[in-house]
Coordinates of C-alpha atoms in Angstrom, one line a residue:
M30 CA 0.0 -0.3 -0.1
R31 CA 2.6 2.2 1.0
A32 CA 4.1 1.9 -2.6
L33 CA 0.8 2.4 -4.6
S34 CA 0.4 5.4 -2.2
S35 CA 3.5 6.9 -3.3
H36 CA 2.6 6.7 -6.7
A37 CA -0.6 8.0 -6.5
V38 CA 0.7 11.2 -4.7
V39 CA 3.4 11.5 -7.7
I40 CA 0.7 11.4 -10.0
V41 CA -1.7 13.5 -8.7
L42 CA 1.3 16.2 -8.0
G43 CA 2.6 15.8 -11.7
F44 CA -0.8 16.3 -13.1
A45 CA -1.9 19.4 -11.1
A46 CA 1.3 20.7 -12.0
L47 CA 0.4 20.2 -15.6
G48 CA -2.6 21.9 -15.2
V49 CA -1.6 25.2 -13.4
A50 CA 1.1 25.0 -16.4
A51 CA -1.6 24.6 -19.0
L52 CA -3.4 27.9 -17.5
K53 CA -0.7 29.9 -17.5
L54 CA 0.1 29.1 -21.1
L55 CA -2.7 30.6 -21.9
G56 CA -2.0 33.8 -20.2
G57 CA 0.2 34.3 -23.2
A58 CA 3.5 33.1 -24.5
D59 CA 6.4 33.0 -27.1
W60 CA 5.1 30.2 -29.5
T61 CA 8.0 29.6 -32.0
P62 CA 10.2 28.3 -29.4
L63 CA 7.6 26.3 -27.4
A64 CA 6.1 24.7 -30.8
L65 CA 9.8 23.7 -31.7
F66 CA 11.0 22.6 -28.9
A67 CA 7.3 20.4 -28.7
A68 CA 8.1 18.8 -31.8
A69 CA 11.6 18.4 -30.7
L70 CA 10.5 16.3 -27.5
I71 CA 7.7 14.5 -29.6
V72 CA 10.0 13.2 -32.0
T73 CA 12.6 12.2 -29.8
E74 CA 10.2 10.9 -27.6
L75 CA 8.5 8.7 -30.3
V76 CA 12.2 7.4 -31.1
E77 CA 13.6 6.7 -27.4
D78 CA 10.1 5.0 -26.2
A79 CA 10.5 2.3 -29.0
D80 CA 13.6 1.3 -28.0
R81 CA 12.4 0.9 -24.5
V82 CA 13.1 -2.6 -24.0
R83 CA 13.1 -4.7 -20.1
S84 CA 16.5 -7.0 -21.1
R85 CA 17.0 -7.6 -17.9
E86 CA 20.8 -6.9 -18.7
P87 CA 23.1 -6.9 -15.2
S88 CA 24.3 -3.4 -15.8
D89 CA 24.7 -0.6 -13.4
Q90 CA 24.8 1.9 -16.3
E91 CA 21.8 4.6 -17.1
V92 CA 20.4 4.8 -20.7
F93 CA 21.1 8.3 -22.2
R94 CA 18.1 10.4 -22.9
V95 CA 18.3 12.8 -25.5
A96 CA 14.9 14.0 -24.4
S97 CA 16.3 14.8 -20.7
A98 CA 18.8 17.2 -22.4
L99 CA 15.6 18.8 -24.0
H100 CA 14.0 19.1 -20.6
I101 CA 16.9 20.9 -18.9
A102 CA 17.2 23.1 -22.3
A103 CA 13.6 23.6 -22.0
A104 CA 13.7 24.9 -18.6
I105 CA 16.3 27.6 -19.5
V106 CA 15.0 28.7 -23.0
I107 CA 11.2 29.0 -22.2
G108 CA 10.5 28.8 -18.4
P109 CA 10.0 25.8 -15.6
W110 CA 5.9 25.9 -16.3
S111 CA 6.4 25.8 -20.0
A112 CA 9.2 23.3 -20.0
A113 CA 7.6 21.2 -17.7
L114 CA 4.1 21.2 -19.7
L115 CA 5.9 20.1 -22.6
A116 CA 7.8 17.3 -21.0
G117 CA 5.0 15.6 -19.4
G118 CA 2.2 16.0 -21.9
S119 CA 5.2 14.9 -24.8
A120 CA 5.8 11.9 -22.5
L121 CA 2.2 11.2 -21.6
G122 CA 0.8 11.7 -25.1
V123 CA 3.5 9.6 -26.9
R124 CA 4.1 6.9 -24.3
R125 CA 0.5 6.0 -24.0
L126 CA -0.5 6.0 -28.0
R127 CA 2.1 3.7 -28.1
D128 CA -0.6 1.1 -25.8
R129 CA 1.6 1.4 -22.9
S130 CA 0.1 0.8 -19.3
L131 CA -1.5 3.9 -18.6
G132 CA -0.4 3.9 -14.5
A133 CA 3.0 3.5 -15.7
V134 CA 3.0 6.5 -18.4
S135 CA 0.9 8.8 -16.0
F136 CA 3.8 8.4 -13.4
E137 CA 6.8 8.8 -15.9
A138 CA 5.1 11.6 -17.2
A139 CA 4.6 13.2 -13.6
T140 CA 8.2 12.3 -12.6
V141 CA 9.4 14.5 -15.9
T142 CA 7.2 17.3 -15.2
L143 CA 8.0 17.5 -11.6
A144 CA 11.5 17.2 -12.5
T145 CA 11.8 19.6 -14.9
L146 CA 10.0 22.4 -12.7
A147 CA 11.9 21.9 -9.8
G148 CA 14.9 22.1 -12.0
G149 CA 13.7 25.1 -13.7
Y150 CA 13.2 26.9 -10.6
A151 CA 16.5 25.7 -8.8
F152 CA 18.0 27.7 -12.3
L153 CA 16.2 31.0 -11.6
W154 CA 17.2 30.7 -7.4
A155 CA 20.8 30.1 -8.8
G156 CA 21.1 33.2 -10.4
G157 CA 20.0 32.2 -14.3
H158 CA 17.2 34.2 -16.2
T159 CA 15.0 32.6 -18.7
G160 CA 15.4 33.0 -21.9
G161 CA 19.1 32.0 -22.7
I162 CA 22.4 31.1 -20.7
E163 CA 25.8 32.6 -20.5
L164 CA 28.5 29.9 -20.3
L165 CA 31.0 30.6 -17.6
G166 CA 28.6 33.4 -16.0
D167 CA 25.7 30.6 -15.6
L168 CA 27.5 27.5 -14.8
G169 CA 26.1 27.9 -11.2
P170 CA 22.5 27.8 -12.2
L171 CA 23.2 25.5 -14.6
A172 CA 24.8 22.8 -12.1
G173 CA 21.9 24.0 -9.8
L174 CA 19.2 22.7 -12.7
A175 CA 20.9 19.8 -13.4
L176 CA 21.1 18.9 -9.8
V177 CA 17.4 18.9 -8.9
Y178 CA 16.5 17.6 -12.2
L179 CA 18.7 14.4 -12.2
T180 CA 17.9 13.9 -8.5
I181 CA 14.1 14.4 -8.6
R182 CA 14.0 11.9 -11.9
R183 CA 16.4 9.4 -10.5
T184 CA 15.0 9.2 -7.0
L185 CA 11.2 8.9 -8.4
L186 CA 12.1 6.6 -11.6
Q187 CA 14.9 4.3 -9.4
V188 CA 13.6 4.2 -5.8
V189 CA 9.9 5.0 -5.7
A190 CA 8.8 3.0 -9.2
G191 CA 12.1 0.9 -8.9
R192 CA 12.7 -0.1 -5.6
E193 CA 16.1 0.2 -6.5
A194 CA 18.9 2.1 -4.3
F195 CA 19.6 5.7 -5.2
Q196 CA 22.9 5.4 -7.3
P197 CA 23.2 8.5 -9.5
D198 CA 25.1 7.8 -12.9
L199 CA 27.4 10.4 -13.3
A200 CA 28.8 9.8 -16.5
T201 CA 25.2 10.0 -18.4
G202 CA 24.2 13.0 -16.0
A203 CA 27.0 15.2 -17.2
G204 CA 26.5 14.2 -20.4
E205 CA 22.6 14.8 -20.6
T206 CA 23.2 18.4 -18.8
A207 CA 26.0 19.1 -21.6
L208 CA 23.5 18.4 -24.3
G209 CA 20.7 20.4 -22.9
A210 CA 23.0 23.3 -22.2
A211 CA 24.1 23.3 -26.1
I212 CA 20.5 22.8 -26.9
A213 CA 20.3 26.2 -24.9
V214 CA 22.7 27.4 -26.3
F215 CA 22.0 27.2 -29.9
A216 CA 18.2 28.1 -29.4
T217 CA 18.9 31.6 -27.3
G218 CA 18.0 34.4 -29.6
H219 CA 16.8 32.0 -32.4
A220 CA 14.7 29.1 -31.6
W221 CA 15.2 27.8 -35.3
N222 CA 18.7 26.9 -34.7
L223 CA 17.1 23.5 -32.8
V224 CA 16.3 22.1 -36.4
T225 CA 19.9 21.8 -36.9
L226 CA 20.7 20.4 -33.5
V227 CA 18.3 18.0 -32.8
P228 CA 19.3 15.6 -35.6
L229 CA 22.8 15.4 -34.0
A230 CA 21.1 14.6 -30.9
L231 CA 19.1 12.0 -32.3
V232 CA 22.6 10.6 -33.8
V233 CA 23.9 10.3 -30.5
H234 CA 20.9 8.5 -29.1
V235 CA 21.3 5.9 -32.2
A236 CA 24.8 5.3 -30.8
Y237 CA 23.9 4.5 -27.3
T238 CA 21.1 2.6 -28.5
R239 CA 23.2 0.4 -31.3
L240 CA 25.9 -0.1 -27.9
A241 CA 23.2 -1.2 -26.0
R242 CA 22.1 -4.0 -28.9
V243 CA 25.6 -5.2 -29.0
R244 CA 25.5 -5.9 -25.2
R245 CA 22.0 -7.9 -25.6
E246 CA 23.5 -9.8 -28.1
T247 CA 26.7 -10.8 -26.9
L248 CA 24.8 -11.5 -23.6
Q249 CA 22.5 -13.8 -25.7
A250 CA 25.3 -15.2 -27.2
L251 CA 26.7 -16.0 -23.4
E252 CA 23.3 -17.3 -22.8
T253 CA 23.1 -19.6 -25.8
F254 CA 26.5 -21.0 -25.2
A255 CA 25.2 -21.4 -21.4
N256 CA 22.6 -23.8 -23.1
I257 CA 24.8 -26.4 -25.0
V258 CA 26.7 -26.7 -21.8
D259 CA 24.0 -27.8 -20.4
E260 CA 23.0 -30.0 -23.1
R261 CA 25.7 -32.2 -23.0
H262 CA 24.4 -34.5 -21.0
P263 CA 20.6 -35.3 -20.4
S264 CA 20.8 -34.9 -16.6
T265 CA 22.2 -31.4 -16.5
Y266 CA 19.9 -30.6 -19.6
Q267 CA 18.0 -26.8 -18.5
H268 CA 20.1 -26.7 -15.3
S269 CA 21.3 -23.3 -15.5
I270 CA 17.5 -22.5 -16.4
R271 CA 16.0 -24.1 -13.2
V272 CA 18.9 -22.5 -10.8
A273 CA 17.9 -19.1 -12.4
R274 CA 14.7 -19.5 -11.9
S275 CA 15.1 -20.7 -8.4
V276 CA 17.6 -17.5 -7.5
D277 CA 15.2 -15.1 -9.2
R278 CA 12.3 -16.3 -7.2
L279 CA 14.2 -16.1 -4.0
A280 CA 15.4 -12.5 -4.5
R281 CA 11.6 -11.4 -5.8
S282 CA 10.4 -12.9 -2.5
L283 CA 13.0 -11.0 -0.7
G284 CA 12.0 -7.9 -2.4
L285 CA 15.5 -7.0 -3.2
P286 CA 16.3 -4.2 -6.1
F287 CA 15.1 -5.0 -9.4
S288 CA 18.9 -4.2 -10.7
D289 CA 20.4 -6.8 -8.0
I290 CA 17.9 -9.6 -9.0
D291 CA 19.1 -9.2 -12.5
R292 CA 22.5 -9.9 -11.3
L293 CA 21.8 -12.7 -9.2
R294 CA 19.7 -14.5 -12.2
W295 CA 22.2 -14.0 -14.6
A296 CA 25.0 -15.1 -12.3
A297 CA 22.9 -18.0 -12.2
R298 CA 22.4 -18.7 -16.3
L299 CA 25.8 -18.4 -16.4
H300 CA 27.6 -20.2 -13.8
D301 CA 28.7 -23.9 -15.4
L302 CA 30.0 -22.1 -18.6
G303 CA 33.5 -23.5 -17.3
K304 CA 32.3 -27.2 -18.1
V305 CA 33.2 -27.0 -21.5
A306 CA 36.1 -27.7 -20.6
V307 CA 35.4 -30.6 -18.7
D308 CA 35.0 -33.9 -20.8
A309 CA 31.8 -34.9 -21.1
S310 CA 32.7 -38.7 -19.5
L311 CA 33.2 -37.2 -16.4
L312 CA 29.6 -35.9 -16.6
R313 CA 28.6 -39.1 -17.1
K314 CA 30.5 -41.4 -14.9
E315 CA 28.5 -43.5 -12.4
G316 CA 31.3 -44.6 -10.0
T317 CA 33.4 -42.1 -7.7
L318 CA 35.7 -39.8 -9.4
D319 CA 39.5 -40.5 -9.5
G320 CA 42.1 -37.5 -8.1
A321 CA 42.9 -36.5 -11.6
E322 CA 39.3 -36.5 -12.7
W323 CA 38.0 -34.6 -9.7
A324 CA 40.9 -31.9 -10.4
A325 CA 39.5 -31.3 -14.0
M326 CA 36.0 -31.1 -12.5
R327 CA 37.0 -28.5 -9.7
R328 CA 38.5 -26.1 -12.3
H329 CA 34.9 -25.3 -13.7
P330 CA 34.0 -22.5 -11.5
R331 CA 37.0 -20.3 -12.2
L332 CA 37.0 -21.3 -16.0
S333 CA 33.3 -20.0 -15.5
A334 CA 34.7 -16.8 -13.8
R335 CA 37.4 -16.3 -16.3
L336 CA 34.9 -16.5 -19.4
M337 CA 32.5 -14.0 -17.7
Q338 CA 35.7 -12.0 -16.7
R339 CA 36.2 -11.0 -20.5
F340 CA 33.0 -9.4 -20.6
E341 CA 32.9 -5.9 -18.4
F342 CA 28.4 -6.0 -18.3
A343 CA 29.3 -9.9 -17.2
A344 CA 32.2 -9.6 -14.7
G345 CA 30.7 -8.0 -12.0
Q346 CA 29.2 -11.7 -11.1
A347 CA 32.3 -13.4 -11.8
R348 CA 33.4 -13.7 -8.1
A349 CA 30.1 -14.8 -6.7
V350 CA 30.2 -17.4 -9.7
E351 CA 33.8 -18.6 -8.9
F352 CA 32.7 -20.0 -5.7
H353 CA 29.4 -21.4 -6.1
H354 CA 31.1 -24.8 -5.0
E355 CA 32.1 -23.6 -1.9
R356 CA 30.8 -24.4 1.5
Y357 CA 29.7 -22.2 4.7
D358 CA 32.6 -24.4 6.5
G359 CA 35.4 -23.5 4.2
Q360 CA 35.2 -27.3 2.9
G361 CA 34.5 -26.9 -0.5
Y362 CA 36.2 -26.7 -3.7
Y363 CA 38.9 -24.3 -2.9
G364 CA 38.3 -24.5 0.9
I365 CA 37.0 -20.6 1.4
D366 CA 35.1 -19.9 4.4
G367 CA 31.8 -19.0 3.9
S368 CA 32.3 -15.8 5.7
A369 CA 35.1 -14.6 3.2
L370 CA 32.4 -15.4 0.2
P371 CA 30.0 -12.7 -1.1
L372 CA 26.7 -13.1 -0.5
A373 CA 25.5 -13.9 -4.2
S374 CA 27.5 -17.0 -3.9
H375 CA 25.6 -18.5 -1.1
F376 CA 22.5 -17.7 -3.1
L377 CA 24.4 -20.0 -6.1
I378 CA 24.9 -22.9 -3.8
V379 CA 21.7 -23.4 -2.4
A380 CA 20.0 -23.4 -5.6
D381 CA 22.6 -25.3 -7.5
S382 CA 22.6 -28.0 -4.9
F383 CA 18.6 -28.2 -4.5
D384 CA 18.3 -28.5 -8.4
A385 CA 21.1 -31.1 -8.8
M386 CA 19.3 -33.2 -6.2
T387 CA 16.1 -33.1 -7.5
H388 CA 17.3 -34.6 -10.8
D389 CA 19.1 -37.9 -11.5
R390 CA 22.6 -37.9 -11.9
P391 CA 25.2 -40.7 -13.3
F392 CA 26.1 -41.4 -9.6
R393 CA 22.8 -41.2 -8.0
P394 CA 19.0 -40.7 -8.3
A395 CA 17.1 -37.9 -7.6
L396 CA 15.7 -37.0 -4.4
S397 CA 12.1 -35.7 -4.3
N398 CA 11.6 -31.9 -3.3
E399 CA 10.5 -32.4 0.2
E400 CA 13.6 -34.8 0.7
A401 CA 16.1 -32.4 -0.8
L402 CA 14.4 -29.5 1.2
G403 CA 15.3 -31.9 4.4
E404 CA 19.1 -31.5 3.1
L405 CA 18.8 -27.9 3.3
E406 CA 17.9 -27.8 6.4
R407 CA 20.1 -30.6 7.8
N408 CA 23.4 -28.9 6.4
S409 CA 22.6 -25.5 7.0
G410 CA 25.6 -23.9 8.7
T411 CA 27.9 -26.6 7.4
Q412 CA 27.4 -26.9 3.7
F413 CA 24.6 -23.9 3.6
H414 CA 24.5 -20.4 4.6
P415 CA 22.2 -20.2 7.4
A416 CA 19.5 -17.6 6.3
V417 CA 20.1 -18.2 2.5
A418 CA 18.7 -22.2 3.2
K419 CA 16.1 -21.1 5.8
A420 CA 14.8 -18.2 2.7
F421 CA 15.4 -21.0 0.3
V422 CA 13.2 -23.5 1.8
A423 CA 10.5 -21.4 3.0
V424 CA 10.1 -20.2 -0.6
E425 CA 10.0 -24.1 -2.1
R426 CA 7.3 -24.8 0.5
G427 CA 5.3 -21.4 -0.5
L428 CA 6.3 -19.3 2.3
D429 CA 7.3 -15.5 2.6
P430 CA 10.8 -16.2 3.6
V431 CA 9.8 -12.7 5.9
T432 CA 7.8 -14.3 8.2
V433 CA 10.7 -17.4 9.2
L434 CA 13.7 -15.1 9.0
S435 CA 14.9 -12.2 11.9
P436 CA 15.4 -8.8 10.7
D437 CA 19.0 -9.1 11.2
E438 CA 19.0 -12.5 8.6
L439 CA 16.3 -10.2 6.7
A440 CA 18.8 -7.3 6.3
Q441 CA 21.5 -9.0 5.5
L442 CA 20.6 -10.9 2.8
R443 CA 18.8 -7.7 1.4
D444 CA 22.6 -6.6 1.1
A445 CA 23.2 -9.3 -1.3
A446 CA 24.5 -6.9 -4.0
I447 CA 27.1 -4.9 -1.5
P448 CA 30.0 -6.3 -3.4
Y449 CA 29.4 -5.2 -6.9
R450 CA 29.1 -1.8 -5.0
L451 CA 32.8 -1.3 -4.5
P452 CA 34.0 1.3 -1.8
V453 CA 37.0 3.8 -2.8
I454 CA 40.2 2.3 -2.5
P455 CA 42.1 3.9 -0.2
G456 CA 44.6 6.8 -1.4
A457 CA 42.7 6.9 -5.1
R458 CA 41.8 10.6 -5.0
D459 CA 45.8 11.9 -3.8
L460 CA 45.9 14.6 -6.1
R461 CA 49.7 15.1 -5.0
D462 CA 50.4 11.4 -7.2
R463 CA 49.4 13.3 -10.4
P464 CA 51.2 16.5 -10.9
E465 CA 51.0 16.8 -14.4
L466 CA 47.0 17.4 -13.8
I467 CA 48.2 19.7 -11.7
A468 CA 50.6 21.7 -14.6
I469 CA 47.6 20.8 -16.7
A470 CA 44.9 22.7 -15.2
G471 CA 47.1 25.6 -14.1
V472 CA 47.7 26.3 -17.6
T473 CA 43.9 25.8 -18.3
L474 CA 43.3 28.3 -15.9
A475 CA 45.6 30.7 -17.3
L476 CA 44.4 30.8 -20.6
V477 CA 40.6 31.1 -19.5
A478 CA 41.5 33.9 -17.4
A479 CA 43.4 35.6 -20.2
A480 CA 40.1 35.0 -22.5
F481 CA 38.7 37.3 -19.8
D482 CA 41.0 39.4 -18.9
Q483 CA 41.5 38.3 -15.5
L484 CA 45.1 39.3 -15.1
E485 CA 45.4 38.2 -11.4
L486 CA 44.1 34.5 -12.4
V487 CA 46.3 34.4 -15.7
F488 CA 49.3 35.1 -12.9
A489 CA 47.7 32.6 -10.8
G490 CA 47.3 29.9 -13.2
V491 CA 50.9 30.2 -14.4
A492 CA 52.2 29.9 -10.8
I493 CA 49.9 26.8 -10.2
G494 CA 51.0 25.3 -13.9
L495 CA 54.8 26.3 -12.9
F496 CA 54.3 24.2 -9.4
G497 CA 52.8 21.0 -11.3
L498 CA 55.3 21.2 -13.8
L499 CA 58.0 21.2 -10.6
L500 CA 56.3 18.4 -8.9
Y501 CA 56.3 16.2 -12.4
V502 CA 60.1 17.1 -12.9
R503 CA 60.7 15.7 -9.2
R504 CA 58.3 12.7 -9.5
R505 CA 60.2 11.7 -13.1
T506 CA 63.5 11.8 -11.4
R507 CA 62.4 9.6 -8.1
V508 CA 60.7 7.1 -10.8
A509 CA 64.3 7.2 -12.6
Q510 CA 65.8 6.6 -9.3
L511 CA 63.4 4.0 -7.9
T512 CA 63.7 1.8 -11.2
Q513 CA 67.5 1.7 -11.1
A514 CA 67.0 0.4 -7.5
L515 CA 64.7 -2.2 -8.2
L516 CA 67.1 -3.3 -11.4
D517 CA 69.8 -3.3 -8.7
A518 CA 67.9 -5.6 -6.7
V519 CA 67.5 -8.2 -8.5
G520 CA 70.2 -8.2 -11.0
N521 CA 73.0 -8.0 -8.3
A522 CA 71.5 -11.6 -6.4
Q523 CA 72.6 -14.8 -7.1
S524 CA 69.5 -16.5 -6.7
R525 CA 66.0 -16.5 -7.3
E526 CA 64.9 -16.1 -3.6
T527 CA 67.6 -13.9 -2.8
S528 CA 66.2 -11.6 -5.6
F529 CA 62.7 -11.7 -4.0
D530 CA 64.1 -10.8 -0.8
Q531 CA 66.2 -7.8 -2.1
L532 CA 63.5 -6.1 -4.2
T533 CA 60.4 -6.6 -1.5
A534 CA 63.0 -4.9 0.9
V535 CA 63.4 -2.1 -1.4
L536 CA 59.4 -2.0 -2.1
E537 CA 58.7 -1.8 1.4
G538 CA 60.8 1.5 2.1
A539 CA 59.1 2.9 -0.9
C540 CA 55.4 2.2 -0.4
G541 CA 55.4 0.6 2.4
A542 CA 54.2 -3.1 1.7
T543 CA 53.2 -5.7 4.8
W544 CA 53.3 -8.6 2.9
S545 CA 54.9 -9.5 -0.2
G546 CA 54.4 -13.1 -2.1
L547 CA 56.1 -14.6 -4.9
I548 CA 53.2 -16.6 -6.8
D549 CA 53.9 -19.7 -9.4
W550 CA 51.3 -20.2 -11.9
E551 CA 50.3 -23.3 -13.6
E552 CA 50.2 -23.4 -16.6
D553 CA 46.7 -24.0 -17.0
G554 CA 46.2 -20.5 -15.7
L555 CA 43.5 -21.8 -13.1
G556 CA 45.9 -21.3 -10.1
G557 CA 49.0 -21.2 -8.5
A558 CA 51.1 -21.7 -5.2
V559 CA 53.1 -18.9 -3.0
S560 CA 56.8 -20.1 -3.6
R561 CA 57.8 -17.3 -1.3
E562 CA 56.6 -14.7 1.0
R563 CA 57.8 -11.6 3.3
G564 CA 55.5 -10.0 5.8
T565 CA 52.5 -11.6 7.9
D566 CA 49.1 -11.0 7.1
G567 CA 49.0 -11.7 3.2
P568 CA 45.3 -12.4 1.9
H569 CA 44.1 -16.0 1.8
L570 CA 45.8 -18.1 -1.1
A571 CA 42.5 -19.0 -2.6
V572 CA 40.9 -15.7 -2.3
L573 CA 44.1 -14.1 -3.7
T574 CA 44.5 -16.9 -6.7
S575 CA 40.4 -16.4 -7.6
W576 CA 41.2 -12.6 -8.0
L577 CA 44.4 -13.7 -10.2
V578 CA 42.4 -15.9 -12.6
R579 CA 39.7 -13.2 -13.4
E580 CA 42.5 -10.3 -13.6
A581 CA 45.6 -12.0 -15.5
E582 CA 43.7 -11.7 -19.1
S583 CA 43.3 -7.9 -18.8
G584 CA 46.3 -7.3 -20.4
Q585 CA 47.6 -4.7 -17.4
T586 CA 50.9 -4.6 -16.7
L587 CA 50.1 -3.9 -12.8
L588 CA 46.9 -5.4 -11.3
S589 CA 45.4 -3.5 -8.4
T590 CA 42.2 -3.9 -6.3
G591 CA 41.1 -2.6 -2.7
G592 CA 41.3 -4.9 0.3
F593 CA 37.7 -5.4 0.5
E594 CA 38.1 -8.1 -2.5
L595 CA 40.3 -10.2 -1.0
H596 CA 38.9 -9.6 2.8
Q597 CA 41.6 -7.5 4.3
D598 CA 42.3 -4.0 4.8
G599 CA 44.2 -1.6 2.6
V600 CA 45.1 -2.4 -1.3
V601 CA 46.6 -5.1 -2.8
V602 CA 49.0 -4.9 -5.9
A603 CA 50.2 -7.5 -8.4
V604 CA 52.6 -7.5 -10.9
P605 CA 52.2 -10.4 -13.9
L606 CA 55.6 -12.1 -14.2
R607 CA 56.2 -13.1 -18.1
R608 CA 59.1 -15.4 -19.8
E609 CA 60.5 -14.0 -23.2
N610 CA 57.5 -15.8 -25.0
S611 CA 55.0 -14.0 -23.3
A612 CA 53.6 -16.9 -21.4
L613 CA 52.6 -16.2 -17.5
V614 CA 54.5 -17.7 -15.2
G615 CA 54.1 -16.0 -11.6
F616 CA 53.5 -12.9 -9.9
L617 CA 54.8 -10.7 -7.5
V618 CA 52.4 -9.6 -5.2
L619 CA 52.2 -6.8 -2.6
A620 CA 49.7 -5.8 0.5
L621 CA 50.1 -2.4 1.5
P622 CA 48.1 0.1 3.7
R623 CA 47.0 2.2 0.7
R624 CA 47.2 3.0 -2.9
L625 CA 50.8 2.5 -4.6
P626 CA 52.3 5.9 -5.2
T627 CA 52.6 6.7 -8.8
D628 CA 56.2 7.1 -8.7
V629 CA 56.4 3.6 -7.3
E630 CA 53.8 2.2 -10.2
I631 CA 55.6 3.7 -13.3
A632 CA 58.9 2.2 -11.1
L633 CA 57.4 -1.4 -11.0
T634 CA 56.1 -1.1 -15.0
D635 CA 59.5 0.2 -16.0
A636 CA 61.3 -2.5 -14.6
T637 CA 58.8 -5.2 -15.8
D638 CA 61.1 -7.0 -18.0
G639 CA 64.0 -7.2 -15.4
L640 CA 62.0 -8.2 -12.9
A641 CA 60.0 -11.2 -14.6
L642 CA 63.8 -12.4 -15.9
A643 CA 64.9 -12.7 -12.1
L644 CA 61.5 -13.9 -10.5
A645 CA 59.7 -16.0 -12.8
G646 CA 60.7 -19.5 -12.2
R647 CA 59.1 -22.5 -13.3
P648 CA 56.0 -23.5 -12.1
E649 CA 54.9 -26.5 -9.9
S650 CA 53.1 -29.3 -11.2
G651 CA 49.1 -29.2 -11.3
A652 CA 48.9 -31.3 -8.8
S653 CA 51.2 -29.5 -6.0
A654 CA 49.8 -26.4 -6.8
R655 CA 46.5 -27.2 -6.4
R656 CA 47.3 -28.2 -3.2
G657 CA 48.2 -25.0 -2.3
N658 CA 44.7 -24.0 -3.1
G659 CA 42.2 -25.6 -0.8
G660 CA 43.2 -29.0 -0.2
A661 CA 44.4 -32.0 -1.8
A662 CA 42.5 -33.5 -4.6
S663 CA 39.7 -36.3 -3.3
P664 CA 36.7 -37.6 -4.3
R665 CA 33.5 -35.6 -4.4
P666 CA 33.4 -33.9 -1.2
H667 CA 31.0 -34.6 2.0
H668 CA 27.4 -33.7 1.5
S669 CA 28.0 -32.1 -2.0
F670 CA 25.1 -32.5 -4.2
S671 CA 26.0 -30.7 -7.7
Q672 CA 29.1 -31.3 -9.9

């Protein structure tokens, strides 16, 4: 009822504003810009509304709307009330003509009406004037307009209508605001200039639409790939589809935001992609898997994650997919404790196991639904996350999980997507590490000030530019010295171990590394083992290996992530070690209290080839390395109901 009341209030306020705007328009208006803005909005709404497809993609990116830019421009050129009338009227008329739901269309029309009206008044209250915009002088009012308009629109559409957390897309909002300002500049004094600019805006929209279509087609290709994997054996036919349905049903019953439901659903849909590398004979085997066969089976979650990591829109789910065969007690494939797993993984673990139990497998017959639910309850707290298992069992028995979960458990499950909203890496915004930006900012300030005859600002800009240039020269000098020190540390050593010890001693002094590790990498790229380490409190090897597997093929010279990704404080940095033939054979890993200073980062990049020659040892055999990833190879683990 609360959601319905919120919708009703927004619709009433929006339509009241439309009524007042219509009465004000009857009192007189400049019909030329009004008619041209109306025509532009109708055409734009018609084109954009035709592309509104609920694709349920796992993406945080908001769609770029040319209509929003026109709302901003109209608020500047023809005033808040007229702009609100055009925004709401065009949305209501065009979207309703396309046979969309009256309730949804009314809410959307009311939203853009209120957002445009409030944004237009924010522009006036901040010092702007209806009829045009003067760049530089009206930057403050323009920023106020954009902030109010985008916040109201995003809050009503995302939070009230979509039950999402408030997550503004700053890049898309800035683009819509810039385009709106450009339209307002063109329309000032001569409204017919809109005729030349709107086609350009529509070209921008077409480019965004094509990009979205490519993303959708790629995701559909991955989905087809997942279907092919499921169809390799009758026992797994449509397995990922059923797991995705179970996860989707559980997430909806818990009241998760739609974007989080989509992420969980797609993670479930693609979780077995890595089985393409598993011999089909292993899937058909009725007896117990031997050590080599079990090792091959155990690789598939990491391969799934590595495949997903290659696609930006699916990479956010890779970590949850990689851990879908772990256990809450830490006795899973890679031996990772349940508290170290993203909560999304526990959703996959329960749904995947339930589907495996309720369908025939070569090595055992299927259980009934009630028998499988009983297994989930008996193994809650050992194999399965207690709250997730309790909620899943409730949903499968037709109960509302809210009635069986405590308030703390419910809050915990509703935070399932937090790993996708990553916190800021410590030290990531330190300006002192980017002196070239200071120099460029100073020069830019001086040039702009010269254009406006502001002599004091010209001198200030020159001073800032020189200061930034001095900092840049100083940093380059430090980089050269540190690069030479790194190369000397490994060049003068008599052994690989000595090279590592001397190198890490230099790095501890340069960046305060608290732990350093030398990782020998397996030839198949799915794991490694620590051959030497220095310091204490390093990341758990299985979690570290998981991150390296997903990032190793990124092509970056340095890999870096916040410690939150590896369940520790600070930042973790990895330097890939490659032989002359570009084969990846290891990593130098550093745990730091804050982001790697830029001079150290550049020095490590410059010295990478020399470090690789000194540190890249021959990786261990697969069996010994895998033991470092979470236990010796063994038959199917205790109470593991999925394969």
